[in-house]
Short mmCIF file of C-alpha atoms in Angstrom, two decimals:
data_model
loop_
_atom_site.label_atom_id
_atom_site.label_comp_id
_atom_site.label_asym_id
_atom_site.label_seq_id
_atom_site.Cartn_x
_atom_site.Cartn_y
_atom_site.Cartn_z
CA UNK L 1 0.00 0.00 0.00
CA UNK L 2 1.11 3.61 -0.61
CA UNK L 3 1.99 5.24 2.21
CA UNK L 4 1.12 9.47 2.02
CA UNK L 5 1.88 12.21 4.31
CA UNK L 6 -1.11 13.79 5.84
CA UNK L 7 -1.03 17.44 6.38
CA UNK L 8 -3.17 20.27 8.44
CA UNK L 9 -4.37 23.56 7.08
CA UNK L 10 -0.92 25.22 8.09
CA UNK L 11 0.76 22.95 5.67
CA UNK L 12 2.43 21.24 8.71
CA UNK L 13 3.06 17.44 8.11
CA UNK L 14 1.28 15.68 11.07
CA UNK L 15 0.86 12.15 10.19
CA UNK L 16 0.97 9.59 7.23
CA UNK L 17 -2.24 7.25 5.63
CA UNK L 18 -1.96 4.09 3.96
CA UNK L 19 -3.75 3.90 0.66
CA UNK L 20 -5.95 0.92 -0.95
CA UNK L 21 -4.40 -0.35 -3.59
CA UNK L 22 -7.28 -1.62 -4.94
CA UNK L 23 -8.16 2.30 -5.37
CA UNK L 24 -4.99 4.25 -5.27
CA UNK L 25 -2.30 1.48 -6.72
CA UNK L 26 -4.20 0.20 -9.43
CA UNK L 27 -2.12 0.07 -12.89
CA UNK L 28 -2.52 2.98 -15.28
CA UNK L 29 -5.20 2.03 -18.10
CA UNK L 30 -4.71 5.23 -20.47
CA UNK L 31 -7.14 3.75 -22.68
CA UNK L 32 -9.88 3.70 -20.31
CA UNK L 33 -8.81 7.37 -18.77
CA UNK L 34 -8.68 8.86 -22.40
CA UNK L 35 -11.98 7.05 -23.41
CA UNK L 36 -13.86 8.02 -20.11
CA UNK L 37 -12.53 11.81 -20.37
CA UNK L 38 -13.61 11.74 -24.38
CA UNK L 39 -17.08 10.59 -22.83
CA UNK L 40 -17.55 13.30 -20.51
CA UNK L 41 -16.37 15.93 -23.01
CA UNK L 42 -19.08 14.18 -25.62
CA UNK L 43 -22.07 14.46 -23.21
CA UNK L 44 -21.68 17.98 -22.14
CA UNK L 45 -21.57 19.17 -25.96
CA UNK L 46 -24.93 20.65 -26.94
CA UNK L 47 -24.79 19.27 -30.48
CA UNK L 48 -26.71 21.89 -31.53
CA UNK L 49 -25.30 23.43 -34.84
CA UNK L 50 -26.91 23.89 -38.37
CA UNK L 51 -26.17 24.50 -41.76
CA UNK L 52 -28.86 24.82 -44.50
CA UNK L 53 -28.59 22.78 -47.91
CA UNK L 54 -29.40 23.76 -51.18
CA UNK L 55 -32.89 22.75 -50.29
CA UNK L 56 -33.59 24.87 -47.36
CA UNK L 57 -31.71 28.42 -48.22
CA UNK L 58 -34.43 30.97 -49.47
CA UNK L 59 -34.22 32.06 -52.81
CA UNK L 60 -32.62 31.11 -56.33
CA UNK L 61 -35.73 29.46 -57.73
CA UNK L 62 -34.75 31.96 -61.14
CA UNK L 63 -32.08 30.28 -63.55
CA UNK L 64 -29.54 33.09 -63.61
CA UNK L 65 -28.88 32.79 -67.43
CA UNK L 66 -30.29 30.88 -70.18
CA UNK L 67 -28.70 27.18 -70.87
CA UNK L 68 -26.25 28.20 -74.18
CA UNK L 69 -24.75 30.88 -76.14
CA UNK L 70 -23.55 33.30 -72.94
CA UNK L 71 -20.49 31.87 -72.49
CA UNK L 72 -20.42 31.24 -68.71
CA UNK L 73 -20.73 27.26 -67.45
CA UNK L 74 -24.67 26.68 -66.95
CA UNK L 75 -26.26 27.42 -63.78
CA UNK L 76 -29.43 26.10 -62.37
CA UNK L 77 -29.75 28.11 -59.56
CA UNK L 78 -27.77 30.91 -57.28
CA UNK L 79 -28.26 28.81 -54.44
CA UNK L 80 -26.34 25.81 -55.42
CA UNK L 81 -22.98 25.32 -53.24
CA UNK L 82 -20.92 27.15 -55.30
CA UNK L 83 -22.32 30.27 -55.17
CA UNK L 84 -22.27 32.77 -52.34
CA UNK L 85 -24.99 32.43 -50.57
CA UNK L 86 -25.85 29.08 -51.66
CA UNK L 87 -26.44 25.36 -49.47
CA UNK L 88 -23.76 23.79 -47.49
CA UNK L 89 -22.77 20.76 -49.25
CA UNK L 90 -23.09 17.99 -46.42
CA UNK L 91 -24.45 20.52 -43.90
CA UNK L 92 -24.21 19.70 -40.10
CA UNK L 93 -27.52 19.06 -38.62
CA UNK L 94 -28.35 18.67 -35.10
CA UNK L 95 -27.17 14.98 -33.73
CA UNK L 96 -26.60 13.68 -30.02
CA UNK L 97 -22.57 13.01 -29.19
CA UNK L 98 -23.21 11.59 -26.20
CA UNK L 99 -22.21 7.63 -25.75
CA UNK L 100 -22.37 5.07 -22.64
CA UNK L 101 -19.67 3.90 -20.69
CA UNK L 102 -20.25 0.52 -19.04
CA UNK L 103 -20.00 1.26 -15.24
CA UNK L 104 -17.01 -1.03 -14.38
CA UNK L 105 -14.92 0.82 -17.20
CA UNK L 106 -15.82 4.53 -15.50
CA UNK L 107 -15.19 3.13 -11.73
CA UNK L 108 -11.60 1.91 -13.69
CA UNK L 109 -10.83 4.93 -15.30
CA UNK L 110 -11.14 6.75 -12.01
CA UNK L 111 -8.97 4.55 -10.01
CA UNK L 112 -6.47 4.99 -12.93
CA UNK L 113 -6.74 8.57 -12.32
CA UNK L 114 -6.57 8.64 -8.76
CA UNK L 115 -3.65 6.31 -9.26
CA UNK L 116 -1.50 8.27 -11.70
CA UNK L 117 -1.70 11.37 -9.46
CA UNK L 118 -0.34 9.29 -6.78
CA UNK L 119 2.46 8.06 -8.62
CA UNK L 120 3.52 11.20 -9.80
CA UNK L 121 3.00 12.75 -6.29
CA UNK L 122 0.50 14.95 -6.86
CA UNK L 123 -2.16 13.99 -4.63
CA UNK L 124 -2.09 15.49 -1.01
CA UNK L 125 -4.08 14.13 1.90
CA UNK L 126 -5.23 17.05 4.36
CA UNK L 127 -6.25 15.55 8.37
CA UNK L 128 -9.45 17.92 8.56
CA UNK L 129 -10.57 21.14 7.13
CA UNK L 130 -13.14 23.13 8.45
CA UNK L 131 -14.11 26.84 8.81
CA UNK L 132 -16.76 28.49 10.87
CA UNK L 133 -17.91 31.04 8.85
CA UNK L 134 -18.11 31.18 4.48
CA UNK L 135 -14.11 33.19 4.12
CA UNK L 136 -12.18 33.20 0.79
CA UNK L 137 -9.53 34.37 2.30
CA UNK L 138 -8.64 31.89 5.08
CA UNK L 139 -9.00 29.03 2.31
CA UNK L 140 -5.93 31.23 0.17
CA UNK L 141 -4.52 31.47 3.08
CA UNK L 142 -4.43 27.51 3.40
CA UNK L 143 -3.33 27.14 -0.25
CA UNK L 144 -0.94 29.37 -0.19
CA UNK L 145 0.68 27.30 3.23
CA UNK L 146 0.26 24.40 0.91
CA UNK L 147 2.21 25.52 -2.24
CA UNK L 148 -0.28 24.77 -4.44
CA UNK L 149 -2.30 27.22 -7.06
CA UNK L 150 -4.21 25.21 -9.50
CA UNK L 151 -6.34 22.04 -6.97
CA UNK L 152 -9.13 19.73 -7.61
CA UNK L 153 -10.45 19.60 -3.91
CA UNK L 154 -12.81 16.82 -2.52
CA UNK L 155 -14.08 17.43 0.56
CA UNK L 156 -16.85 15.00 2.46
CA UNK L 157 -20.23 15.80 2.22
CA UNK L 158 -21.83 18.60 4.18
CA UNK L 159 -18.49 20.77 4.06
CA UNK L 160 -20.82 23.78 2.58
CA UNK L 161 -18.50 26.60 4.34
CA UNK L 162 -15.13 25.44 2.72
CA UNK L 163 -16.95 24.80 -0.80
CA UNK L 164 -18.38 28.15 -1.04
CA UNK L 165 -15.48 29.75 0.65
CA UNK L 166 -13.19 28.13 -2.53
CA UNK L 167 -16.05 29.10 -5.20
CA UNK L 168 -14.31 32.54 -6.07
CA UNK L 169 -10.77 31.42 -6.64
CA UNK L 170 -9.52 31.44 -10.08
CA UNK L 171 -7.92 27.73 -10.74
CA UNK L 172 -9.33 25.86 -7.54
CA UNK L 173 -12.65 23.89 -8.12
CA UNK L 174 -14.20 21.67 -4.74
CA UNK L 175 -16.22 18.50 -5.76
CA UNK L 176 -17.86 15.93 -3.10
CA UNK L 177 -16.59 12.29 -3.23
CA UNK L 178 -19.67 11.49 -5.41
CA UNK L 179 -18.94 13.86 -8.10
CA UNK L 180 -15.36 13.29 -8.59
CA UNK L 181 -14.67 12.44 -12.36
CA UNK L 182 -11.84 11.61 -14.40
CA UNK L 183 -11.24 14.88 -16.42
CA UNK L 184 -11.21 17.15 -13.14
CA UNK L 185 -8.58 14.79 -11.17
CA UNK L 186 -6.17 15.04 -14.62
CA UNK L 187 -7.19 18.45 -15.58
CA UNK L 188 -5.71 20.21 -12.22
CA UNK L 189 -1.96 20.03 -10.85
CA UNK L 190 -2.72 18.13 -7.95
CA UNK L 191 -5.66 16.62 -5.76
CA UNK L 192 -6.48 17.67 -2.28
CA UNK L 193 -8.16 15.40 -0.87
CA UNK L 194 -9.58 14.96 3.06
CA UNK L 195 -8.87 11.89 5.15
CA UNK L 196 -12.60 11.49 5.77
CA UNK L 197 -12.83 11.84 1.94
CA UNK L 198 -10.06 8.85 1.40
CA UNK L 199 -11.87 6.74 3.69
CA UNK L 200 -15.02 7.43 1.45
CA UNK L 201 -13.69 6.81 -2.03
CA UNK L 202 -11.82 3.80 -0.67
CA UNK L 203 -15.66 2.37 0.98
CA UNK L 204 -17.51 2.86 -2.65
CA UNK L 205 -14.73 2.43 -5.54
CA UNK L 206 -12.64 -0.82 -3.84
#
């Protein structure tokens, strides 16, 4: 099992965890992580856009010239596809991107994830953090102790004061243990994640 530091909010090292390995030391599947981040990515697009063919643009029902004798190539219509203002020739039309994921391949992907950060030490374990009262500036003030700018942090549930005091900081997003997903843990430098959280991810994803 991996064995991590734990740290307080002052950045002080006051302890060390051991890590599944069934969560935390699990070999590296890149094709699983790249397909599971290409399936998040596919789902959130709105697949939305539209192009009009030579069918649907308004207009051009006049045959610009007569068939022979001007000189030009013969036309049929100004809205063909090679005229400005004419169809799209294969136009995009509206479509769903989104595709499933079998659930054992997503819960894999994530341990992968969670995996590679802890290989390439970028995954630090915090022994509590709490505030009082909603303050921006006490959780800077606990990055800053950290060394780290750019986090993915997961917190347990019911933290409300330290996720709202982190929503206004550029580079920092918070996410429960139930909404962790592959693209956030590889899209930030490093993870911070709560012992309380460990023991949580460890409970559902082993």
């Amino acid at each position: 099992m991996a064995n991590v530091s734990v740290y307080n909010i002052e950045g002080k090292e006051v302890g060390s965890i051991e890590l599944n390995d069934a969560v935390f030391g699990v070999a590296v599947n890149e094709h699983l992580v790249h397909m599971a981040v290409v399936n998040q990515l596919a789902n959130k697009r709105q697949g939305t856009q539209k192009a009009k063919t030579r069918s649907e643009v308004r207009g051009g029902g006049k045959k610009p010239w007569r068939q022979k004798g001007t000189g030009h190539a013969r036309q049929g219509s100004t809205r063909s596809p090679q005229w400005t203002g004419g169809g799209v020739v294969f136009a995009p039309t509206p479509r769903d991107y989104s595709f499933k994921m079998n659930k054992k391949e997503k819960k894999a992907a994530l341990k992968s994830a969670l995996s590679s950060r802890v290989l390439e030490n970028k995954l630090i374990v915090l022994d509590e953090i709490n505030f009082d009262e909603i303050k921006t500036k006490r959780f800077q003030d606990v990055l800053h102790k950290l060394e780290v700018n750019k986090a993915l942090v997961v917190l347990e549930d019911g933290n409300t004061n330290v996720e709202v005091s982190a929503r206004n900081i550029p580079d920092i997003k918070t996410a429960r243990t139930n909404t962790i997903n592959v693209f956030d843990v590889l899209k930030y430098n490093t993870v911070i994640v709560t012992k309380a959280a460990v023991t949580t991810i460890e409970e559902v994803y082993a």
